[in-house]
Amino acid sequence: MSTPLLNLYQLQLFLAVIEHGSYTRAAEILHLSQPAISSRIRALEESIGEKVFDQIGRQIHLTDAGRELRLHAETILRQVANAQRSIAEIRALERGTLRVVATTTFGTYILPSVLGAFHRTYPGITLVMDVTNEARAVDMVRQDEMDLAVVGFFSGLDDMEIEHVLRNELFVAAAPTHPLAHKETITFEEFAACPLLLREQGAGTRDVIDRLFQERHFQPKVAIELRQNAIIKQGIMAELGIGVLSRLGARAELAQGTLVALTIEGIVMHRDWHVVHRRERKLPRAAAAFKTLLHKHLEDYDTTIH
Ligand code: PGA
């Protein structure tokens, strides 16, 4: 049978005996019997294969091995105390890391203010944030690059916990100079006849448009495919075509009149943002606190334009 490994308790007793100068005094202070201490020190000596004390008369003295062990024991117990302190700080949300990714509009217009509120509440937590499209955001959570994501809901999320956070209202955006701009409502055929500025595959906004066309057995006329809503907005204003945008991300342009909103007859376009994270992985404390704060922050959020 192999010798049992020396353990932290033995190291604590060993240091206590050194501190108090004898087994008897250490036993008194620690409310243990003297034989209990000596048998544990003997077990420690067996596990390292060396004696740690020499008894000279009633006095005990450290051996060379004992002196060496003392140095390491002090370091080890300090490290253990540090580890316990750090873990207690994580428990109390005084430190740790929050990793969150969101899709374009949510990440640009909502997430920063939620993270601001989170940071004010938990200033010791390091924030890691990214903004990308829906497919990539979910992938980042699956690969454990992020703790949670805010994305539109789509199929294939069976491995995720999913909670609704906010409606993402979409609209057809056109330049005020566009031939259809004077009409508030257009037919789907009029919409489909226009060159479109589209997001890339994997974007939730693109998915909405693709479905719309597939359901009606139409092909979109793609003017240009772009990865960023900000460039799509500029492209629409530059009369490259029309596009579909989140209302939330175009409030300023709609208010200024640099973009106009068109409605397609009989079609309401929206996609709901959800917070998602892996079902089988326990959500880290900081991420769980963020989720609670996110829901609270968005309780009264108004995405419509006035
Ligand atoms: P998307 O998501 O970037 O995947 O289109 C919608 C959004 O938040 O803008």
PDB file of C-alpha atoms and ligand atoms in Angstrom:
ATOM      1  CA  MET A   1       0.000   0.000   0.000  1.00  0.00           C
ATOM      2  CA  SER A   2       1.435   3.418  -0.879  1.00  0.00           C
ATOM      3  CA  THR A   3       2.092   5.997   1.846  1.00  0.00           C
ATOM      4  CA  PRO A   4      -0.801   8.455   2.200  1.00  0.00           C
ATOM      5  CA  LEU A   5      -0.064  11.955   0.901  1.00  0.00           C
ATOM      6  CA  LEU A   6       0.552  14.581   3.519  1.00  0.00           C
ATOM      7  CA  ASN A   7      -2.460  16.817   3.937  1.00  0.00           C
ATOM      8  CA  LEU A   8      -3.237  20.416   4.794  1.00  0.00           C
ATOM      9  CA  TYR A   9      -4.474  19.596   8.272  1.00  0.00           C
ATOM     10  CA  GLN A  10      -1.156  17.920   9.127  1.00  0.00           C
ATOM     11  CA  LEU A  11       0.695  20.987   7.839  1.00  0.00           C
ATOM     12  CA  GLN A  12      -1.487  23.266  10.003  1.00  0.00           C
ATOM     13  CA  LEU A  13      -0.736  21.146  13.101  1.00  0.00           C
ATOM     14  CA  PHE A  14       2.965  21.034  12.232  1.00  0.00           C
ATOM     15  CA  LEU A  15       3.117  24.844  12.065  1.00  0.00           C
ATOM     16  CA  ALA A  16       1.082  25.120  15.290  1.00  0.00           C
ATOM     17  CA  VAL A  17       3.577  22.894  17.140  1.00  0.00           C
ATOM     18  CA  ILE A  18       6.450  25.091  15.897  1.00  0.00           C
ATOM     19  CA  GLU A  19       4.583  28.263  16.861  1.00  0.00           C
ATOM     20  CA  HIS A  20       3.718  27.091  20.381  1.00  0.00           C
ATOM     21  CA  GLY A  21       7.016  25.284  21.031  1.00  0.00           C
ATOM     22  CA  SER A  22       5.594  21.910  22.154  1.00  0.00           C
ATOM     23  CA  TYR A  23       2.956  19.292  21.402  1.00  0.00           C
ATOM     24  CA  THR A  24       1.311  19.922  24.776  1.00  0.00           C
ATOM     25  CA  ARG A  25       0.885  23.671  24.305  1.00  0.00           C
ATOM     26  CA  ALA A  26      -0.283  23.265  20.690  1.00  0.00           C
ATOM     27  CA  ALA A  27      -2.804  20.647  21.893  1.00  0.00           C
ATOM     28  CA  GLU A  28      -4.152  23.048  24.546  1.00  0.00           C
ATOM     29  CA  ILE A  29      -4.567  25.923  22.130  1.00  0.00           C
ATOM     30  CA  LEU A  30      -6.203  23.754  19.461  1.00  0.00           C
ATOM     31  CA  HIS A  31      -8.413  21.888  21.975  1.00  0.00           C
ATOM     32  CA  LEU A  32      -6.963  18.519  20.975  1.00  0.00           C
ATOM     33  CA  SER A  33      -5.318  15.807  23.036  1.00  0.00           C
ATOM     34  CA  GLN A  34      -1.546  15.624  23.018  1.00  0.00           C
ATOM     35  CA  PRO A  35      -1.590  12.032  21.592  1.00  0.00           C
ATOM     36  CA  ALA A  36      -3.881  13.205  18.765  1.00  0.00           C
ATOM     37  CA  ILE A  37      -1.293  15.795  17.736  1.00  0.00           C
ATOM     38  CA  SER A  38       1.668  13.409  18.000  1.00  0.00           C
ATOM     39  CA  SER A  39      -0.070  10.710  15.972  1.00  0.00           C
ATOM     40  CA  ARG A  40      -0.812  13.233  13.184  1.00  0.00           C
ATOM     41  CA  ILE A  41       2.754  14.511  13.183  1.00  0.00           C
ATOM     42  CA  ARG A  42       3.904  10.855  13.005  1.00  0.00           C
ATOM     43  CA  ALA A  43       1.621  10.315   9.998  1.00  0.00           C
ATOM     44  CA  LEU A  44       3.113  13.430   8.382  1.00  0.00           C
ATOM     45  CA  GLU A  45       6.630  12.095   9.009  1.00  0.00           C
ATOM     46  CA  GLU A  46       5.659   8.758   7.473  1.00  0.00           C
ATOM     47  CA  SER A  47       4.302  10.394   4.368  1.00  0.00           C
ATOM     48  CA  ILE A  48       7.475  12.441   3.766  1.00  0.00           C
ATOM     49  CA  GLY A  49       9.794   9.663   4.980  1.00  0.00           C
ATOM     50  CA  GLU A  50      11.729  11.936   7.374  1.00  0.00           C
ATOM     51  CA  LYS A  51      11.434  13.063  10.971  1.00  0.00           C
ATOM     52  CA  VAL A  52      10.509  16.751  11.351  1.00  0.00           C
ATOM     53  CA  PHE A  53      11.276  17.158  15.070  1.00  0.00           C
ATOM     54  CA  ASP A  54      14.106  15.966  17.334  1.00  0.00           C
ATOM     55  CA  GLN A  55      13.242  15.662  21.008  1.00  0.00           C
ATOM     56  CA  ILE A  56      16.069  16.863  23.283  1.00  0.00           C
ATOM     57  CA  GLY A  57      14.943  16.543  26.889  1.00  0.00           C
ATOM     58  CA  ARG A  58      11.531  18.235  27.076  1.00  0.00           C
ATOM     59  CA  GLN A  59      12.424  20.498  24.136  1.00  0.00           C
ATOM     60  CA  ILE A  60      11.600  19.792  20.480  1.00  0.00           C
ATOM     61  CA  HIS A  61      13.786  21.055  17.656  1.00  0.00           C
ATOM     62  CA  LEU A  62      13.219  21.160  13.925  1.00  0.00           C
ATOM     63  CA  THR A  63      15.323  18.768  11.886  1.00  0.00           C
ATOM     64  CA  ASP A  64      16.767  19.880   8.514  1.00  0.00           C
ATOM     65  CA  ALA A  65      13.804  18.214   6.803  1.00  0.00           C
ATOM     66  CA  GLY A  66      11.451  19.942   9.268  1.00  0.00           C
ATOM     67  CA  ARG A  67      12.997  23.348   8.480  1.00  0.00           C
ATOM     68  CA  GLU A  68      12.565  22.754   4.753  1.00  0.00           C
ATOM     69  CA  LEU A  69       8.989  21.565   5.215  1.00  0.00           C
ATOM     70  CA  ARG A  70       8.171  24.622   7.324  1.00  0.00           C
ATOM     71  CA  LEU A  71       9.050  26.974   4.423  1.00  0.00           C
ATOM     72  CA  HIS A  72       6.842  25.054   2.024  1.00  0.00           C
ATOM     73  CA  ALA A  73       4.025  24.582   4.534  1.00  0.00           C
ATOM     74  CA  GLU A  74       3.818  28.345   5.097  1.00  0.00           C
ATOM     75  CA  THR A  75       3.681  28.984   1.355  1.00  0.00           C
ATOM     76  CA  ILE A  76       1.101  26.252   0.741  1.00  0.00           C
ATOM     77  CA  LEU A  77      -1.228  27.448   3.510  1.00  0.00           C
ATOM     78  CA  ARG A  78      -0.898  31.052   2.331  1.00  0.00           C
ATOM     79  CA  GLN A  79      -1.851  29.929  -1.189  1.00  0.00           C
ATOM     80  CA  VAL A  80      -4.841  28.016   0.133  1.00  0.00           C
ATOM     81  CA  ALA A  81      -5.978  31.086   2.083  1.00  0.00           C
ATOM     82  CA  ASN A  82      -5.581  33.219  -1.075  1.00  0.00           C
ATOM     83  CA  ALA A  83      -7.591  30.722  -3.113  1.00  0.00           C
ATOM     84  CA  GLN A  84     -10.374  30.750  -0.516  1.00  0.00           C
ATOM     85  CA  ARG A  85     -10.404  34.549  -0.492  1.00  0.00           C
ATOM     86  CA  SER A  86     -10.564  34.738  -4.313  1.00  0.00           C
ATOM     87  CA  ILE A  87     -13.396  32.243  -4.438  1.00  0.00           C
ATOM     88  CA  ALA A  88     -15.287  34.161  -1.760  1.00  0.00           C
ATOM     89  CA  GLU A  89     -14.844  37.310  -3.873  1.00  0.00           C
ATOM     90  CA  ILE A  90     -16.239  35.534  -6.929  1.00  0.00           C
ATOM     91  CA  ARG A  91     -19.176  34.353  -4.813  1.00  0.00           C
ATOM     92  CA  ALA A  92     -19.788  37.910  -3.695  1.00  0.00           C
ATOM     93  CA  LEU A  93     -19.402  39.121  -7.340  1.00  0.00           C
ATOM     94  CA  GLU A  94     -16.453  41.287  -6.323  1.00  0.00           C
ATOM     95  CA  ARG A  95     -14.443  39.756  -9.120  1.00  0.00           C
ATOM     96  CA  GLY A  96     -14.783  37.431 -12.077  1.00  0.00           C
ATOM     97  CA  THR A  97     -15.476  37.870 -15.779  1.00  0.00           C
ATOM     98  CA  LEU A  98     -18.662  38.419 -17.734  1.00  0.00           C
ATOM     99  CA  ARG A  99     -18.484  37.389 -21.404  1.00  0.00           C
ATOM    100  CA  VAL A 100     -21.446  38.451 -23.482  1.00  0.00           C
ATOM    101  CA  VAL A 101     -22.076  38.641 -27.209  1.00  0.00           C
ATOM    102  CA  ALA A 102     -25.062  40.169 -28.986  1.00  0.00           C
ATOM    103  CA  THR A 103     -26.349  40.591 -32.512  1.00  0.00           C
ATOM    104  CA  THR A 104     -25.763  43.826 -34.375  1.00  0.00           C
ATOM    105  CA  THR A 105     -28.588  46.141 -33.356  1.00  0.00           C
ATOM    106  CA  PHE A 106     -28.937  44.850 -29.829  1.00  0.00           C
ATOM    107  CA  GLY A 107     -25.175  44.955 -29.346  1.00  0.00           C
ATOM    108  CA  THR A 108     -24.902  48.491 -30.687  1.00  0.00           C
ATOM    109  CA  TYR A 109     -27.927  50.212 -29.162  1.00  0.00           C
ATOM    110  CA  ILE A 110     -28.884  48.321 -26.008  1.00  0.00           C
ATOM    111  CA  LEU A 111     -26.054  46.202 -24.681  1.00  0.00           C
ATOM    112  CA  PRO A 112     -23.674  49.092 -23.834  1.00  0.00           C
ATOM    113  CA  SER A 113     -26.223  50.715 -21.511  1.00  0.00           C
ATOM    114  CA  VAL A 114     -26.985  47.382 -19.812  1.00  0.00           C
ATOM    115  CA  LEU A 115     -23.274  46.733 -19.369  1.00  0.00           C
ATOM    116  CA  GLY A 116     -22.905  50.265 -17.978  1.00  0.00           C
ATOM    117  CA  ALA A 117     -25.539  49.514 -15.331  1.00  0.00           C
ATOM    118  CA  PHE A 118     -23.891  46.151 -14.632  1.00  0.00           C
ATOM    119  CA  HIS A 119     -20.494  47.787 -14.207  1.00  0.00           C
ATOM    120  CA  ARG A 120     -21.880  50.346 -11.777  1.00  0.00           C
ATOM    121  CA  THR A 121     -23.352  47.532  -9.680  1.00  0.00           C
ATOM    122  CA  TYR A 122     -20.389  45.123  -9.971  1.00  0.00           C
ATOM    123  CA  PRO A 123     -17.293  47.256 -10.656  1.00  0.00           C
ATOM    124  CA  GLY A 124     -14.856  44.405  -9.921  1.00  0.00           C
ATOM    125  CA  ILE A 125     -16.113  42.192 -12.763  1.00  0.00           C
ATOM    126  CA  THR A 126     -14.106  42.279 -15.997  1.00  0.00           C
ATOM    127  CA  LEU A 127     -16.333  42.727 -19.054  1.00  0.00           C
ATOM    128  CA  VAL A 128     -15.762  40.963 -22.361  1.00  0.00           C
ATOM    129  CA  MET A 129     -18.201  41.959 -25.093  1.00  0.00           C
ATOM    130  CA  ASP A 130     -18.567  41.275 -28.802  1.00  0.00           C
ATOM    131  CA  VAL A 131     -21.081  42.123 -31.503  1.00  0.00           C
ATOM    132  CA  THR A 132     -21.653  39.843 -34.471  1.00  0.00           C
ATOM    133  CA  ASN A 133     -24.436  38.125 -36.389  1.00  0.00           C
ATOM    134  CA  GLU A 134     -26.893  35.650 -34.936  1.00  0.00           C
ATOM    135  CA  ALA A 135     -25.271  32.429 -36.175  1.00  0.00           C
ATOM    136  CA  ARG A 136     -21.783  33.423 -35.029  1.00  0.00           C
ATOM    137  CA  ALA A 137     -23.044  34.663 -31.641  1.00  0.00           C
ATOM    138  CA  VAL A 138     -24.656  31.282 -30.886  1.00  0.00           C
ATOM    139  CA  ASP A 139     -21.525  29.524 -32.086  1.00  0.00           C
ATOM    140  CA  MET A 140     -19.417  31.539 -29.639  1.00  0.00           C
ATOM    141  CA  VAL A 141     -21.590  30.363 -26.734  1.00  0.00           C
ATOM    142  CA  ARG A 142     -21.401  26.757 -27.962  1.00  0.00           C
ATOM    143  CA  GLN A 143     -17.593  26.959 -28.166  1.00  0.00           C
ATOM    144  CA  ASP A 144     -17.492  28.476 -24.645  1.00  0.00           C
ATOM    145  CA  GLU A 145     -15.932  31.683 -25.967  1.00  0.00           C
ATOM    146  CA  MET A 146     -18.883  33.539 -24.393  1.00  0.00           C
ATOM    147  CA  ASP A 147     -21.112  32.867 -21.371  1.00  0.00           C
ATOM    148  CA  LEU A 148     -24.295  34.091 -22.990  1.00  0.00           C
ATOM    149  CA  ALA A 149     -25.647  35.695 -26.129  1.00  0.00           C
ATOM    150  CA  VAL A 150     -28.541  37.953 -27.029  1.00  0.00           C
ATOM    151  CA  VAL A 151     -29.854  36.822 -30.408  1.00  0.00           C
ATOM    152  CA  GLY A 152     -33.057  36.491 -32.416  1.00  0.00           C
ATOM    153  CA  PHE A 153     -34.853  33.222 -31.872  1.00  0.00           C
ATOM    154  CA  PHE A 154     -34.398  30.561 -34.494  1.00  0.00           C
ATOM    155  CA  SER A 155     -34.651  26.799 -34.743  1.00  0.00           C
ATOM    156  CA  GLY A 156     -31.721  24.609 -33.768  1.00  0.00           C
ATOM    157  CA  LEU A 157     -31.320  26.011 -30.250  1.00  0.00           C
ATOM    158  CA  ASP A 158     -32.358  22.816 -28.473  1.00  0.00           C
ATOM    159  CA  ASP A 159     -29.127  22.783 -26.438  1.00  0.00           C
ATOM    160  CA  MET A 160     -29.793  26.310 -25.091  1.00  0.00           C
ATOM    161  CA  GLU A 161     -31.789  27.902 -22.284  1.00  0.00           C
ATOM    162  CA  ILE A 162     -33.786  30.618 -24.041  1.00  0.00           C
ATOM    163  CA  GLU A 163     -35.527  33.629 -22.481  1.00  0.00           C
ATOM    164  CA  HIS A 164     -37.305  36.402 -24.327  1.00  0.00           C
ATOM    165  CA  VAL A 165     -35.935  39.897 -23.773  1.00  0.00           C
ATOM    166  CA  LEU A 166     -37.311  42.325 -26.341  1.00  0.00           C
ATOM    167  CA  ARG A 167     -39.088  42.637 -29.669  1.00  0.00           C
ATOM    168  CA  ASN A 168     -36.925  43.638 -32.623  1.00  0.00           C
ATOM    169  CA  GLU A 169     -39.228  45.499 -35.006  1.00  0.00           C
ATOM    170  CA  LEU A 170     -38.019  45.578 -38.582  1.00  0.00           C
ATOM    171  CA  PHE A 171     -39.070  47.903 -41.379  1.00  0.00           C
ATOM    172  CA  VAL A 172     -38.305  48.594 -45.019  1.00  0.00           C
ATOM    173  CA  ALA A 173     -35.998  51.591 -45.225  1.00  0.00           C
ATOM    174  CA  ALA A 174     -35.704  53.799 -48.292  1.00  0.00           C
ATOM    175  CA  ALA A 175     -34.033  57.086 -49.128  1.00  0.00           C
ATOM    176  CA  PRO A 176     -36.512  59.991 -49.177  1.00  0.00           C
ATOM    177  CA  THR A 177     -35.686  60.369 -52.906  1.00  0.00           C
ATOM    178  CA  HIS A 178     -36.648  56.746 -53.710  1.00  0.00           C
ATOM    179  CA  PRO A 179     -39.590  56.445 -56.178  1.00  0.00           C
ATOM    180  CA  LEU A 180     -41.623  54.502 -53.546  1.00  0.00           C
ATOM    181  CA  ALA A 181     -40.762  56.853 -50.674  1.00  0.00           C
ATOM    182  CA  HIS A 182     -43.976  58.870 -50.967  1.00  0.00           C
ATOM    183  CA  LYS A 183     -46.069  55.708 -50.440  1.00  0.00           C
ATOM    184  CA  GLU A 184     -46.423  54.554 -46.863  1.00  0.00           C
ATOM    185  CA  THR A 185     -47.594  51.097 -47.888  1.00  0.00           C
ATOM    186  CA  ILE A 186     -46.206  49.112 -50.797  1.00  0.00           C
ATOM    187  CA  THR A 187     -47.136  45.683 -52.145  1.00  0.00           C
ATOM    188  CA  PHE A 188     -44.781  42.759 -51.746  1.00  0.00           C
ATOM    189  CA  GLU A 189     -44.330  42.754 -55.559  1.00  0.00           C
ATOM    190  CA  GLU A 190     -43.222  46.412 -55.465  1.00  0.00           C
ATOM    191  CA  PHE A 191     -40.791  45.572 -52.655  1.00  0.00           C
ATOM    192  CA  ALA A 192     -39.452  42.492 -54.499  1.00  0.00           C
ATOM    193  CA  ALA A 193     -38.857  44.509 -57.651  1.00  0.00           C
ATOM    194  CA  CYS A 194     -36.411  46.847 -55.851  1.00  0.00           C
ATOM    195  CA  PRO A 195     -32.686  46.129 -55.606  1.00  0.00           C
ATOM    196  CA  LEU A 196     -31.956  45.246 -51.967  1.00  0.00           C
ATOM    197  CA  LEU A 197     -29.063  45.913 -49.646  1.00  0.00           C
ATOM    198  CA  LEU A 198     -28.860  42.703 -47.670  1.00  0.00           C
ATOM    199  CA  ARG A 199     -27.013  41.449 -44.606  1.00  0.00           C
ATOM    200  CA  GLU A 200     -24.815  38.359 -44.932  1.00  0.00           C
ATOM    201  CA  GLN A 201     -26.006  34.755 -44.466  1.00  0.00           C
ATOM    202  CA  GLY A 202     -26.107  33.979 -40.738  1.00  0.00           C
ATOM    203  CA  ALA A 203     -27.611  37.370 -39.847  1.00  0.00           C
ATOM    204  CA  GLY A 204     -31.068  37.251 -38.274  1.00  0.00           C
ATOM    205  CA  THR A 205     -32.196  40.220 -40.335  1.00  0.00           C
ATOM    206  CA  ARG A 206     -31.201  38.366 -43.515  1.00  0.00           C
ATOM    207  CA  ASP A 207     -33.067  35.256 -42.376  1.00  0.00           C
ATOM    208  CA  VAL A 208     -36.315  37.248 -42.064  1.00  0.00           C
ATOM    209  CA  ILE A 209     -36.016  38.491 -45.657  1.00  0.00           C
ATOM    210  CA  ASP A 210     -35.003  35.101 -47.060  1.00  0.00           C
ATOM    211  CA  ARG A 211     -38.045  33.477 -45.450  1.00  0.00           C
ATOM    212  CA  LEU A 212     -40.330  36.201 -46.777  1.00  0.00           C
ATOM    213  CA  PHE A 213     -39.146  35.534 -50.327  1.00  0.00           C
ATOM    214  CA  GLN A 214     -39.115  31.737 -49.962  1.00  0.00           C
ATOM    215  CA  GLU A 215     -42.701  31.659 -48.678  1.00  0.00           C
ATOM    216  CA  ARG A 216     -43.808  33.615 -51.755  1.00  0.00           C
ATOM    217  CA  HIS A 217     -41.498  31.762 -54.165  1.00  0.00           C
ATOM    218  CA  PHE A 218     -39.698  34.941 -55.146  1.00  0.00           C
ATOM    219  CA  GLN A 219     -35.999  35.639 -55.563  1.00  0.00           C
ATOM    220  CA  PRO A 220     -34.618  38.833 -54.000  1.00  0.00           C
ATOM    221  CA  LYS A 221     -32.804  41.267 -56.278  1.00  0.00           C
ATOM    222  CA  VAL A 222     -29.540  41.643 -54.398  1.00  0.00           C
ATOM    223  CA  ALA A 223     -27.887  45.024 -54.987  1.00  0.00           C
ATOM    224  CA  ILE A 224     -25.121  44.396 -52.483  1.00  0.00           C
ATOM    225  CA  GLU A 225     -24.479  42.178 -49.474  1.00  0.00           C
ATOM    226  CA  LEU A 226     -22.969  43.837 -46.405  1.00  0.00           C
ATOM    227  CA  ARG A 227     -21.996  42.679 -42.943  1.00  0.00           C
ATOM    228  CA  GLN A 228     -22.933  45.862 -41.104  1.00  0.00           C
ATOM    229  CA  ASN A 229     -26.233  47.632 -40.636  1.00  0.00           C
ATOM    230  CA  ALA A 230     -24.436  50.991 -40.421  1.00  0.00           C
ATOM    231  CA  ILE A 231     -23.129  50.533 -43.994  1.00  0.00           C
ATOM    232  CA  ILE A 232     -26.537  49.319 -45.167  1.00  0.00           C
ATOM    233  CA  LYS A 233     -28.053  52.558 -43.833  1.00  0.00           C
ATOM    234  CA  GLN A 234     -25.444  54.638 -45.654  1.00  0.00           C
ATOM    235  CA  GLY A 235     -25.982  52.601 -48.833  1.00  0.00           C
ATOM    236  CA  ILE A 236     -29.740  53.205 -48.724  1.00  0.00           C
ATOM    237  CA  MET A 237     -29.176  56.938 -48.230  1.00  0.00           C
ATOM    238  CA  ALA A 238     -26.744  56.817 -51.170  1.00  0.00           C
ATOM    239  CA  GLU A 239     -29.618  55.377 -53.267  1.00  0.00           C
ATOM    240  CA  LEU A 240     -27.982  51.994 -53.883  1.00  0.00           C
ATOM    241  CA  GLY A 241     -31.268  50.289 -53.091  1.00  0.00           C
ATOM    242  CA  ILE A 242     -33.669  49.690 -50.212  1.00  0.00           C
ATOM    243  CA  GLY A 243     -33.171  47.464 -47.207  1.00  0.00           C
ATOM    244  CA  VAL A 244     -34.655  46.016 -44.061  1.00  0.00           C
ATOM    245  CA  LEU A 245     -33.451  47.483 -40.772  1.00  0.00           C
ATOM    246  CA  SER A 246     -34.291  47.349 -37.076  1.00  0.00           C
ATOM    247  CA  ARG A 247     -36.342  50.362 -36.009  1.00  0.00           C
ATOM    248  CA  LEU A 248     -34.197  50.611 -32.950  1.00  0.00           C
ATOM    249  CA  GLY A 249     -31.088  51.184 -35.029  1.00  0.00           C
ATOM    250  CA  ALA A 250     -32.615  53.798 -37.331  1.00  0.00           C
ATOM    251  CA  ARG A 251     -34.429  56.083 -34.894  1.00  0.00           C
ATOM    252  CA  ALA A 252     -32.185  59.060 -35.563  1.00  0.00           C
ATOM    253  CA  GLU A 253     -32.369  58.760 -39.388  1.00  0.00           C
ATOM    254  CA  LEU A 254     -36.155  58.346 -39.310  1.00  0.00           C
ATOM    255  CA  ALA A 255     -36.532  61.360 -37.031  1.00  0.00           C
ATOM    256  CA  GLN A 256     -34.274  63.474 -39.253  1.00  0.00           C
ATOM    257  CA  GLY A 257     -36.001  62.256 -42.427  1.00  0.00           C
ATOM    258  CA  THR A 258     -32.777  60.938 -44.000  1.00  0.00           C
ATOM    259  CA  LEU A 259     -34.527  57.564 -44.171  1.00  0.00           C
ATOM    260  CA  VAL A 260     -38.221  56.810 -44.630  1.00  0.00           C
ATOM    261  CA  ALA A 261     -40.077  53.744 -43.365  1.00  0.00           C
ATOM    262  CA  LEU A 262     -42.241  51.780 -45.779  1.00  0.00           C
ATOM    263  CA  THR A 263     -44.736  49.097 -44.791  1.00  0.00           C
ATOM    264  CA  ILE A 264     -45.328  46.058 -46.976  1.00  0.00           C
ATOM    265  CA  GLU A 265     -49.077  45.400 -47.262  1.00  0.00           C
ATOM    266  CA  GLY A 266     -50.160  42.597 -44.932  1.00  0.00           C
ATOM    267  CA  ILE A 267     -46.670  41.905 -43.633  1.00  0.00           C
ATOM    268  CA  VAL A 268     -45.387  42.694 -40.152  1.00  0.00           C
ATOM    269  CA  MET A 269     -41.691  42.074 -39.859  1.00  0.00           C
ATOM    270  CA  HIS A 270     -40.154  41.440 -36.498  1.00  0.00           C
ATOM    271  CA  ARG A 271     -37.833  39.092 -34.726  1.00  0.00           C
ATOM    272  CA  ASP A 272     -37.591  38.759 -30.966  1.00  0.00           C
ATOM    273  CA  TRP A 273     -34.329  39.073 -29.108  1.00  0.00           C
ATOM    274  CA  HIS A 274     -33.664  36.299 -26.602  1.00  0.00           C
ATOM    275  CA  VAL A 275     -30.917  35.712 -24.115  1.00  0.00           C
ATOM    276  CA  VAL A 276     -29.449  32.231 -24.616  1.00  0.00           C
ATOM    277  CA  HIS A 277     -26.854  30.112 -22.860  1.00  0.00           C
ATOM    278  CA  ARG A 278     -25.857  26.460 -22.842  1.00  0.00           C
ATOM    279  CA  ARG A 279     -28.304  24.261 -21.020  1.00  0.00           C
ATOM    280  CA  GLU A 280     -25.814  21.729 -19.687  1.00  0.00           C
ATOM    281  CA  ARG A 281     -23.336  24.297 -18.354  1.00  0.00           C
ATOM    282  CA  LYS A 282     -23.979  26.035 -15.055  1.00  0.00           C
ATOM    283  CA  LEU A 283     -24.185  29.759 -15.758  1.00  0.00           C
ATOM    284  CA  PRO A 284     -21.262  31.570 -14.046  1.00  0.00           C
ATOM    285  CA  ARG A 285     -22.351  33.852 -11.184  1.00  0.00           C
ATOM    286  CA  ALA A 286     -21.513  37.049 -13.059  1.00  0.00           C
ATOM    287  CA  ALA A 287     -23.498  35.894 -16.110  1.00  0.00           C
ATOM    288  CA  ALA A 288     -26.491  34.947 -13.949  1.00  0.00           C
ATOM    289  CA  ALA A 289     -26.390  38.408 -12.330  1.00  0.00           C
ATOM    290  CA  PHE A 290     -26.170  40.000 -15.774  1.00  0.00           C
ATOM    291  CA  LYS A 291     -29.219  38.092 -16.983  1.00  0.00           C
ATOM    292  CA  THR A 292     -31.278  39.296 -14.024  1.00  0.00           C
ATOM    293  CA  LEU A 293     -30.142  42.874 -14.604  1.00  0.00           C
ATOM    294  CA  LEU A 294     -30.865  42.613 -18.352  1.00  0.00           C
ATOM    295  CA  HIS A 295     -34.489  41.597 -17.730  1.00  0.00           C
ATOM    296  CA  LYS A 296     -34.935  44.370 -15.179  1.00  0.00           C
ATOM    297  CA  HIS A 297     -33.332  46.967 -17.450  1.00  0.00           C
ATOM    298  CA  LEU A 298     -35.605  46.056 -20.360  1.00  0.00           C
ATOM    299  CA  GLU A 299     -38.870  45.762 -18.436  1.00  0.00           C
ATOM    300  CA  ASP A 300     -40.106  49.140 -19.617  1.00  0.00           C
ATOM    301  CA  TYR A 301     -37.959  49.512 -22.705  1.00  0.00           C
ATOM    302  CA  ASP A 302     -39.823  51.026 -25.632  1.00  0.00           C
ATOM    303  CA  THR A 303     -38.565  50.072 -29.083  1.00  0.00           C
ATOM    304  CA  THR A 304     -41.149  52.009 -31.092  1.00  0.00           C
ATOM    305  CA  ILE A 305     -40.418  55.432 -32.493  1.00  0.00           C
ATOM    306  CA  HIS A 306     -42.442  58.439 -31.485  1.00  0.00           C
TER     307      HIS A 306
HETATM  308  P1  PGA B   1     -28.391  40.204 -36.837  1.00  0.00           P
HETATM  309  O1  PGA B   1     -29.372  40.340 -35.627  1.00  0.00           O
HETATM  310  O2  PGA B   1     -27.207  41.099 -36.606  1.00  0.00           O
HETATM  311  O3  PGA B   1     -28.012  38.720 -36.812  1.00  0.00           O
HETATM  312  O4  PGA B   1     -29.139  40.582 -38.068  1.00  0.00           O
HETATM  313  C1  PGA B   1     -30.320  41.322 -35.421  1.00  0.00           C
HETATM  314  C2  PGA B   1     -29.769  42.554 -34.752  1.00  0.00           C
HETATM  315  O5  PGA B   1     -29.608  42.579 -33.493  1.00  0.00           O
HETATM  316  O6  PGA B   1     -29.495  43.502 -35.491  1.00  0.00           O
END
